[in-house]
Amino acid sequence: MRTFVGITMFLLIGLLTALGFGFSWQFNNGPLVNDDEQIGLGQQKVIRFSFSVAENTPKGLAAQEFARLVKEKTNDTIKVELFPNSTLYNETEEVAALQGGSIQMIAPSFSNISEVVPEWMAMDLPFAFQNEEAVGKAFQGKIGEILMGKLEENGIIGLSFWAGGFQQMTSGRGMLVHPEDFRDLTFRILPSKVIESQFRHLNAKPVPIPFNQVYRSMESGLVDGGENTISNIYSKKLYQVQKYLTISNHAYLGYGVLVNKVFWEKLSPEHQKAIHEAMQETTIWANQNAIAINLKQWNELQKIGQMNIHILTKEERDEWQHALEPVYEEARSYIGKELMDAVNELRRESS
């Protein structure tokens, strides 16, 4: 009996001592910090936002600004988690992942969207946009309206267009000045029949490769060159594996900001409104910032001095356009007459 009482007393003293230390620790160190995942459990919604490029690119910076504005406008009841550099899905996987609900938001290139909605290849047409003003008109006008309208039947809601910048040609084999300079070279491309057609008409071999594999592909010699914005060339250090850069502005790289339809429709009207407002503000900021970033990194690229640079003259640009005009006729069958007419009208206005 004494043994039982002794053991009981020993356990009680130990328990009281542990409690005393526990309360003392809390009082001395202030209130416990809540785990971020536990804040508003059952109230805070999470948007997993996946994208393939670096955080210091126009798209990466736009995603950060959007996340900040959503937090502010929803009083932190919606959290946007960012996954750059294809840490969750690469660009060939992310549209399917969005449709399946594994992620809630993506901002793929127009080319990657065209894998699901072919009409988006209209934005890949070479020399379709002569300047930033023409790109803005495409986003905000009839072309943008048609493209966004094609998404919903595929389980996707289109929220906005984000600018990336005009694309330039790079090569590890020699300067690209005339169409014949492309002959027999292998180029990395985004998955798009329009882009594939573009390189075929230049007598080059196009190979679709995810963006997170581009550097290694160029370094190993798997591909001879590619097309990219200045910001992508700079941020991914492609200048280390490509000696030649042609400023061609032949195509435009932009992004559709997309959200899973099922997820979107479960949000309250107040949350939808707040996200729309955040997206509108982000888009204005992002599209201006994309121009500034490309200009800044163009200056940095010249200072680095690791690439031989050629800027197309008007005569050379005309050569390229003439060589690539047949791409438009090929594209009509999968882009459709209405979109092709809208693109051609914009080309006439801008020329």
Tab-separated table of C-alpha atoms in Angstrom:
chain	number	residue	atom	x	y	z
A	1	MET	CA	0.000	0.000	0.000
A	2	ARG	CA	2.801	2.357	0.978
A	3	THR	CA	4.524	1.524	-2.299
A	4	PHE	CA	1.357	2.419	-4.249
A	5	VAL	CA	0.928	5.740	-2.384
A	6	GLY	CA	4.591	6.544	-2.885
A	7	ILE	CA	4.409	5.932	-6.615
A	8	THR	CA	1.204	7.986	-6.876
A	9	MET	CA	2.788	10.908	-4.996
A	10	PHE	CA	5.905	10.674	-7.166
A	11	LEU	CA	3.815	10.859	-10.344
A	12	LEU	CA	1.727	13.788	-9.044
A	13	ILE	CA	4.810	15.752	-8.089
A	14	GLY	CA	6.340	15.064	-11.513
A	15	LEU	CA	3.149	16.169	-13.286
A	16	LEU	CA	2.884	19.397	-11.256
A	17	THR	CA	6.539	20.159	-11.885
A	18	ALA	CA	6.099	19.639	-15.645
A	19	LEU	CA	3.003	21.846	-15.695
A	20	GLY	CA	4.824	24.488	-13.712
A	21	PHE	CA	7.700	24.521	-16.150
A	22	GLY	CA	5.288	24.548	-19.079
A	23	PHE	CA	3.276	27.532	-17.841
A	24	SER	CA	6.446	29.317	-16.778
A	25	TRP	CA	7.881	28.875	-20.323
A	26	GLN	CA	4.759	30.321	-21.889
A	27	PHE	CA	4.597	33.307	-19.573
A	28	ASN	CA	8.260	34.091	-20.065
A	29	ASN	CA	8.149	33.807	-23.832
A	30	GLY	CA	4.814	35.428	-24.641
A	31	PRO	CA	1.910	33.856	-26.523
A	32	LEU	CA	2.512	30.896	-28.777
A	33	VAL	CA	2.991	31.769	-32.450
A	34	ASN	CA	0.355	30.216	-34.676
A	35	ASP	CA	1.534	28.017	-37.503
A	36	ASP	CA	0.755	29.810	-40.755
A	37	GLU	CA	-1.096	26.754	-42.000
A	38	GLN	CA	-3.410	26.886	-38.973
A	39	ILE	CA	-4.450	30.540	-39.252
A	40	GLY	CA	-8.158	30.691	-39.855
A	41	LEU	CA	-8.385	26.956	-40.264
A	42	GLY	CA	-11.540	26.377	-42.262
A	43	GLN	CA	-11.654	30.054	-43.241
A	44	GLN	CA	-8.438	30.826	-45.106
A	45	LYS	CA	-8.404	29.466	-48.635
A	46	VAL	CA	-5.155	28.684	-50.433
A	47	ILE	CA	-4.469	29.314	-54.124
A	48	ARG	CA	-1.501	27.267	-55.302
A	49	PHE	CA	-0.015	29.306	-58.167
A	50	SER	CA	2.479	27.368	-60.306
A	51	PHE	CA	4.677	28.845	-63.036
A	52	SER	CA	7.767	27.805	-64.981
A	53	VAL	CA	10.016	30.871	-64.903
A	54	ALA	CA	12.187	32.519	-62.260
A	55	GLU	CA	10.916	34.914	-59.603
A	56	ASN	CA	12.872	37.860	-61.065
A	57	THR	CA	11.174	37.668	-64.481
A	58	PRO	CA	8.170	39.829	-65.449
A	59	LYS	CA	5.820	36.900	-64.741
A	60	GLY	CA	7.496	36.017	-61.447
A	61	LEU	CA	7.320	39.605	-60.205
A	62	ALA	CA	3.697	39.905	-61.339
A	63	ALA	CA	2.797	36.763	-59.388
A	64	GLN	CA	4.375	38.235	-56.248
A	65	GLU	CA	2.449	41.483	-56.659
A	66	PHE	CA	-0.797	39.579	-57.198
A	67	ALA	CA	-0.237	37.507	-54.040
A	68	ARG	CA	0.368	40.684	-52.035
A	69	LEU	CA	-2.782	42.377	-53.325
A	70	VAL	CA	-4.976	39.312	-52.737
A	71	LYS	CA	-3.794	39.102	-49.139
A	72	GLU	CA	-4.561	42.800	-48.664
A	73	LYS	CA	-7.946	42.827	-50.391
A	74	THR	CA	-9.263	39.654	-48.729
A	75	ASN	CA	-7.967	40.542	-45.264
A	76	ASP	CA	-5.704	37.473	-45.439
A	77	THR	CA	-8.630	35.089	-45.882
A	78	ILE	CA	-7.102	33.960	-49.178
A	79	LYS	CA	-3.433	33.060	-49.386
A	80	VAL	CA	-1.635	32.779	-52.746
A	81	GLU	CA	1.245	30.301	-52.516
A	82	LEU	CA	3.793	30.752	-55.313
A	83	PHE	CA	5.711	27.878	-56.935
A	84	PRO	CA	8.200	29.295	-59.498
A	85	ASN	CA	10.781	27.522	-61.666
A	86	SER	CA	8.532	24.495	-62.314
A	87	THR	CA	8.949	23.311	-58.721
A	88	LEU	CA	5.508	21.666	-58.879
A	89	TYR	CA	4.827	21.156	-62.589
A	90	ASN	CA	6.717	22.036	-65.745
A	91	GLU	CA	5.010	23.910	-68.538
A	92	THR	CA	3.943	20.759	-70.373
A	93	GLU	CA	2.123	19.466	-67.274
A	94	GLU	CA	0.600	22.530	-65.630
A	95	VAL	CA	-2.536	22.969	-67.762
A	96	ALA	CA	-3.613	19.370	-67.085
A	97	ALA	CA	-2.753	19.834	-63.394
A	98	LEU	CA	-4.976	22.927	-63.310
A	99	GLN	CA	-7.860	21.138	-65.000
A	100	GLY	CA	-7.523	18.263	-62.544
A	101	GLY	CA	-7.567	20.604	-59.550
A	102	SER	CA	-4.064	19.741	-58.278
A	103	ILE	CA	-3.279	23.461	-58.487
A	104	GLN	CA	-5.649	26.395	-58.616
A	105	MET	CA	-3.826	28.955	-60.746
A	106	ILE	CA	-1.241	29.080	-63.534
A	107	ALA	CA	0.053	31.644	-66.015
A	108	PRO	CA	1.255	29.573	-68.983
A	109	SER	CA	2.506	30.958	-72.262
A	110	PHE	CA	-0.006	31.314	-75.063
A	111	SER	CA	1.650	28.328	-76.761
A	112	ASN	CA	1.049	26.014	-73.816
A	113	ILE	CA	-2.604	27.084	-73.598
A	114	SER	CA	-2.950	26.236	-77.291
A	115	GLU	CA	-2.309	22.582	-76.423
A	116	VAL	CA	-5.854	22.621	-74.980
A	117	VAL	CA	-7.429	25.481	-76.943
A	118	PRO	CA	-5.824	25.629	-80.449
A	119	GLU	CA	-7.153	29.112	-81.153
A	120	TRP	CA	-4.548	30.516	-78.730
A	121	MET	CA	-1.924	29.829	-81.413
A	122	ALA	CA	-3.078	33.099	-82.969
A	123	MET	CA	-0.805	34.838	-80.465
A	124	ASP	CA	2.226	32.887	-81.778
A	125	LEU	CA	1.953	34.151	-85.356
A	126	PRO	CA	5.257	35.719	-86.490
A	127	PHE	CA	5.273	39.502	-86.887
A	128	ALA	CA	1.613	39.701	-85.844
A	129	PHE	CA	2.361	42.582	-83.474
A	130	GLN	CA	4.556	45.455	-84.534
A	131	ASN	CA	4.872	47.129	-81.143
A	132	GLU	CA	3.671	47.126	-77.524
A	133	GLU	CA	0.617	49.198	-78.453
A	134	ALA	CA	-0.534	46.513	-80.887
A	135	VAL	CA	-0.077	43.849	-78.194
A	136	GLY	CA	-2.239	45.907	-75.820
A	137	LYS	CA	-4.964	46.184	-78.452
A	138	ALA	CA	-4.900	42.418	-78.951
A	139	PHE	CA	-5.221	41.772	-75.206
A	140	GLN	CA	-8.022	44.260	-74.667
A	141	GLY	CA	-9.909	43.957	-77.942
A	142	LYS	CA	-11.679	41.361	-80.042
A	143	ILE	CA	-8.765	38.906	-80.082
A	144	GLY	CA	-8.593	38.753	-76.292
A	145	GLU	CA	-12.361	38.441	-75.992
A	146	ILE	CA	-12.481	35.459	-78.370
A	147	LEU	CA	-9.570	33.672	-76.684
A	148	MET	CA	-10.918	34.045	-73.144
A	149	GLY	CA	-14.316	32.807	-74.294
A	150	LYS	CA	-12.810	29.514	-75.500
A	151	LEU	CA	-11.481	28.491	-72.058
A	152	GLU	CA	-14.576	27.833	-69.947
A	153	GLU	CA	-15.701	24.699	-71.772
A	154	ASN	CA	-12.316	23.216	-70.823
A	155	GLY	CA	-12.792	23.734	-67.085
A	156	ILE	CA	-10.777	26.943	-66.991
A	157	ILE	CA	-11.568	30.577	-66.189
A	158	GLY	CA	-9.345	33.186	-67.831
A	159	LEU	CA	-8.590	36.127	-65.549
A	160	SER	CA	-6.128	38.233	-67.523
A	161	PHE	CA	-3.283	38.539	-70.023
A	162	TRP	CA	0.209	39.281	-68.729
A	163	ALA	CA	2.990	40.640	-70.907
A	164	GLY	CA	6.328	38.878	-71.237
A	165	GLY	CA	8.024	40.726	-74.042
A	166	PHE	CA	9.063	40.445	-77.650
A	167	GLN	CA	11.116	37.398	-78.529
A	168	GLN	CA	14.631	37.385	-79.931
A	169	MET	CA	16.634	34.653	-81.657
A	170	THR	CA	19.745	33.114	-80.119
A	171	SER	CA	22.228	30.630	-81.540
A	172	GLY	CA	25.353	28.791	-80.505
A	173	ARG	CA	26.427	28.174	-84.101
A	174	GLY	CA	26.496	31.566	-85.814
A	175	MET	CA	24.733	34.876	-86.290
A	176	LEU	CA	21.145	34.741	-87.587
A	177	VAL	CA	20.731	37.623	-90.022
A	178	HIS	CA	19.035	36.182	-93.108
A	179	PRO	CA	16.458	33.362	-93.381
A	180	GLU	CA	19.061	31.068	-94.944
A	181	ASP	CA	21.158	31.279	-91.764
A	182	PHE	CA	18.613	28.992	-90.054
A	183	ARG	CA	19.082	26.121	-92.499
A	184	ASP	CA	19.714	22.728	-90.846
A	185	LEU	CA	19.938	24.167	-87.320
A	186	THR	CA	17.919	22.679	-84.429
A	187	PHE	CA	15.823	25.081	-82.355
A	188	ARG	CA	14.060	24.646	-79.042
A	189	ILE	CA	10.417	25.683	-79.305
A	190	LEU	CA	7.289	25.876	-77.212
A	191	PRO	CA	4.653	23.297	-78.246
A	192	SER	CA	2.775	25.129	-80.996
A	193	LYS	CA	1.979	24.224	-84.587
A	194	VAL	CA	2.465	27.873	-85.524
A	195	ILE	CA	5.970	28.013	-84.046
A	196	GLU	CA	6.801	24.634	-85.564
A	197	SER	CA	5.647	25.936	-88.948
A	198	GLN	CA	7.714	29.098	-88.485
A	199	PHE	CA	10.967	27.155	-88.113
A	200	ARG	CA	10.111	24.682	-90.861
A	201	HIS	CA	9.712	27.610	-93.268
A	202	LEU	CA	13.173	28.744	-92.192
A	203	ASN	CA	14.461	25.229	-93.036
A	204	ALA	CA	15.349	24.552	-89.406
A	205	LYS	CA	14.406	21.641	-87.169
A	206	PRO	CA	12.077	22.565	-84.244
A	207	VAL	CA	12.151	20.519	-81.015
A	208	PRO	CA	9.647	21.141	-78.165
A	209	ILE	CA	11.494	21.249	-74.816
A	210	PRO	CA	10.188	22.447	-71.406
A	211	PHE	CA	11.668	25.747	-70.282
A	212	ASN	CA	13.380	24.276	-67.215
A	213	GLN	CA	15.454	22.073	-69.551
A	214	VAL	CA	16.464	24.784	-72.037
A	215	TYR	CA	19.826	25.705	-70.506
A	216	ARG	CA	21.029	22.090	-70.372
A	217	SER	CA	19.787	21.442	-73.904
A	218	MET	CA	21.746	24.398	-75.248
A	219	GLU	CA	24.807	23.612	-73.139
A	220	SER	CA	24.925	19.988	-74.319
A	221	GLY	CA	24.373	20.885	-77.976
A	222	LEU	CA	21.059	19.035	-78.137
A	223	VAL	CA	19.703	22.223	-79.702
A	224	ASP	CA	21.583	24.960	-81.567
A	225	GLY	CA	19.353	27.861	-80.611
A	226	GLY	CA	15.993	29.163	-79.563
A	227	GLU	CA	13.681	32.146	-79.249
A	228	ASN	CA	13.263	33.955	-75.939
A	229	THR	CA	12.598	37.310	-74.382
A	230	ILE	CA	15.528	39.349	-73.104
A	231	SER	CA	14.332	38.749	-69.536
A	232	ASN	CA	14.395	34.956	-70.002
A	233	ILE	CA	17.807	35.055	-71.690
A	234	TYR	CA	19.136	37.142	-68.811
A	235	SER	CA	17.437	35.448	-65.836
A	236	LYS	CA	18.268	31.919	-67.020
A	237	LYS	CA	21.810	32.966	-68.064
A	238	LEU	CA	21.323	31.606	-71.561
A	239	TYR	CA	24.069	34.023	-72.641
A	240	GLN	CA	26.503	31.524	-71.109
A	241	VAL	CA	25.541	28.832	-73.629
A	242	GLN	CA	24.491	30.927	-76.658
A	243	LYS	CA	27.109	33.160	-78.299
A	244	TYR	CA	24.865	34.926	-80.811
A	245	LEU	CA	21.809	37.111	-80.276
A	246	THR	CA	19.614	38.618	-82.981
A	247	ILE	CA	17.223	41.373	-81.932
A	248	SER	CA	14.343	40.388	-84.193
A	249	ASN	CA	11.138	41.164	-82.242
A	250	HIS	CA	9.575	38.579	-84.534
A	251	ALA	CA	7.083	37.154	-82.019
A	252	TYR	CA	5.517	37.993	-78.692
A	253	LEU	CA	5.700	35.942	-75.515
A	254	GLY	CA	2.748	36.535	-73.233
A	255	TYR	CA	0.792	34.624	-70.640
A	256	GLY	CA	-2.827	33.852	-69.883
A	257	VAL	CA	-3.582	33.928	-66.165
A	258	LEU	CA	-5.915	30.997	-65.566
A	259	VAL	CA	-7.818	29.567	-62.605
A	260	ASN	CA	-9.528	26.219	-62.112
A	261	LYS	CA	-13.237	26.663	-62.853
A	262	VAL	CA	-14.534	24.403	-60.040
A	263	PHE	CA	-12.384	26.194	-57.473
A	264	TRP	CA	-13.456	29.595	-58.801
A	265	GLU	CA	-17.163	28.815	-58.650
A	266	LYS	CA	-16.865	27.716	-55.007
A	267	LEU	CA	-15.504	31.123	-53.998
A	268	SER	CA	-17.923	33.639	-52.547
A	269	PRO	CA	-18.912	36.609	-54.756
A	270	GLU	CA	-16.937	38.843	-52.377
A	271	HIS	CA	-13.781	36.777	-52.848
A	272	GLN	CA	-14.243	36.655	-56.626
A	273	LYS	CA	-14.628	40.432	-56.680
A	274	ALA	CA	-11.502	40.931	-54.555
A	275	ILE	CA	-9.445	38.610	-56.784
A	276	HIS	CA	-10.666	40.360	-59.924
A	277	GLU	CA	-9.672	43.724	-58.449
A	278	ALA	CA	-6.256	42.394	-57.450
A	279	MET	CA	-5.776	40.954	-60.921
A	280	GLN	CA	-6.751	44.183	-62.677
A	281	GLU	CA	-4.317	46.212	-60.591
A	282	THR	CA	-1.580	43.599	-61.023
A	283	THR	CA	-2.041	43.477	-64.798
A	284	ILE	CA	-1.639	47.239	-65.234
A	285	TRP	CA	1.481	47.171	-63.073
A	286	ALA	CA	2.851	43.957	-64.605
A	287	ASN	CA	2.521	44.954	-68.241
A	288	GLN	CA	4.328	48.241	-67.627
A	289	ASN	CA	6.941	46.460	-65.524
A	290	ALA	CA	7.595	43.859	-68.241
A	291	ILE	CA	8.715	46.619	-70.614
A	292	ALA	CA	10.940	48.166	-67.939
A	293	ILE	CA	12.470	44.808	-66.911
A	294	ASN	CA	13.318	43.822	-70.485
A	295	LEU	CA	14.927	47.217	-71.102
A	296	LYS	CA	16.948	47.056	-67.868
A	297	GLN	CA	18.122	43.514	-68.533
A	298	TRP	CA	18.912	44.369	-72.166
A	299	ASN	CA	21.318	46.999	-70.831
A	300	GLU	CA	22.757	44.467	-68.353
A	301	LEU	CA	23.184	41.893	-71.118
A	302	GLN	CA	25.214	44.360	-73.170
A	303	LYS	CA	27.413	45.158	-70.155
A	304	ILE	CA	28.099	41.453	-69.565
A	305	GLY	CA	29.374	41.305	-73.135
A	306	GLN	CA	29.268	37.527	-73.621
A	307	MET	CA	27.061	37.596	-76.745
A	308	ASN	CA	27.648	38.855	-80.263
A	309	ILE	CA	24.585	41.003	-80.970
A	310	HIS	CA	22.940	41.916	-84.260
A	311	ILE	CA	19.852	44.126	-84.605
A	312	LEU	CA	17.790	43.415	-87.720
A	313	THR	CA	17.620	46.269	-90.209
A	314	LYS	CA	14.292	47.085	-91.876
A	315	GLU	CA	15.430	45.279	-95.033
A	316	GLU	CA	16.424	42.169	-93.080
A	317	ARG	CA	13.179	42.232	-91.125
A	318	ASP	CA	11.253	42.390	-94.429
A	319	GLU	CA	13.194	39.297	-95.590
A	320	TRP	CA	12.106	37.383	-92.487
A	321	GLN	CA	8.475	38.470	-92.839
A	322	HIS	CA	8.367	37.427	-96.479
A	323	ALA	CA	9.851	33.997	-95.650
A	324	LEU	CA	7.299	33.457	-92.873
A	325	GLU	CA	4.150	34.687	-94.619
A	326	PRO	CA	3.081	31.109	-95.570
A	327	VAL	CA	2.699	30.349	-91.848
A	328	TYR	CA	-0.497	32.442	-91.860
A	329	GLU	CA	-2.142	30.343	-94.532
A	330	GLU	CA	-1.277	27.107	-92.707
A	331	ALA	CA	-2.572	28.480	-89.400
A	332	ARG	CA	-5.983	29.467	-90.715
A	333	SER	CA	-7.305	25.894	-90.482
A	334	TYR	CA	-6.790	25.583	-86.711
A	335	ILE	CA	-7.065	29.213	-85.639
A	336	GLY	CA	-10.253	29.883	-87.570
A	337	LYS	CA	-11.385	32.648	-89.900
A	338	GLU	CA	-12.726	35.025	-87.236
A	339	LEU	CA	-9.486	35.142	-85.277
A	340	MET	CA	-7.279	35.263	-88.361
A	341	ASP	CA	-9.277	38.186	-89.729
A	342	ALA	CA	-8.907	40.000	-86.390
A	343	VAL	CA	-5.123	39.428	-86.393
A	344	ASN	CA	-4.759	40.611	-89.997
A	345	GLU	CA	-6.820	43.712	-89.262
A	346	LEU	CA	-4.532	44.550	-86.344
A	347	ARG	CA	-1.482	44.015	-88.561
A	348	ARG	CA	-2.831	46.464	-91.115
A	349	GLU	CA	-3.561	49.054	-88.430
A	350	SER	CA	-0.055	48.752	-86.982
A	351	SER	CA	1.949	48.745	-90.224
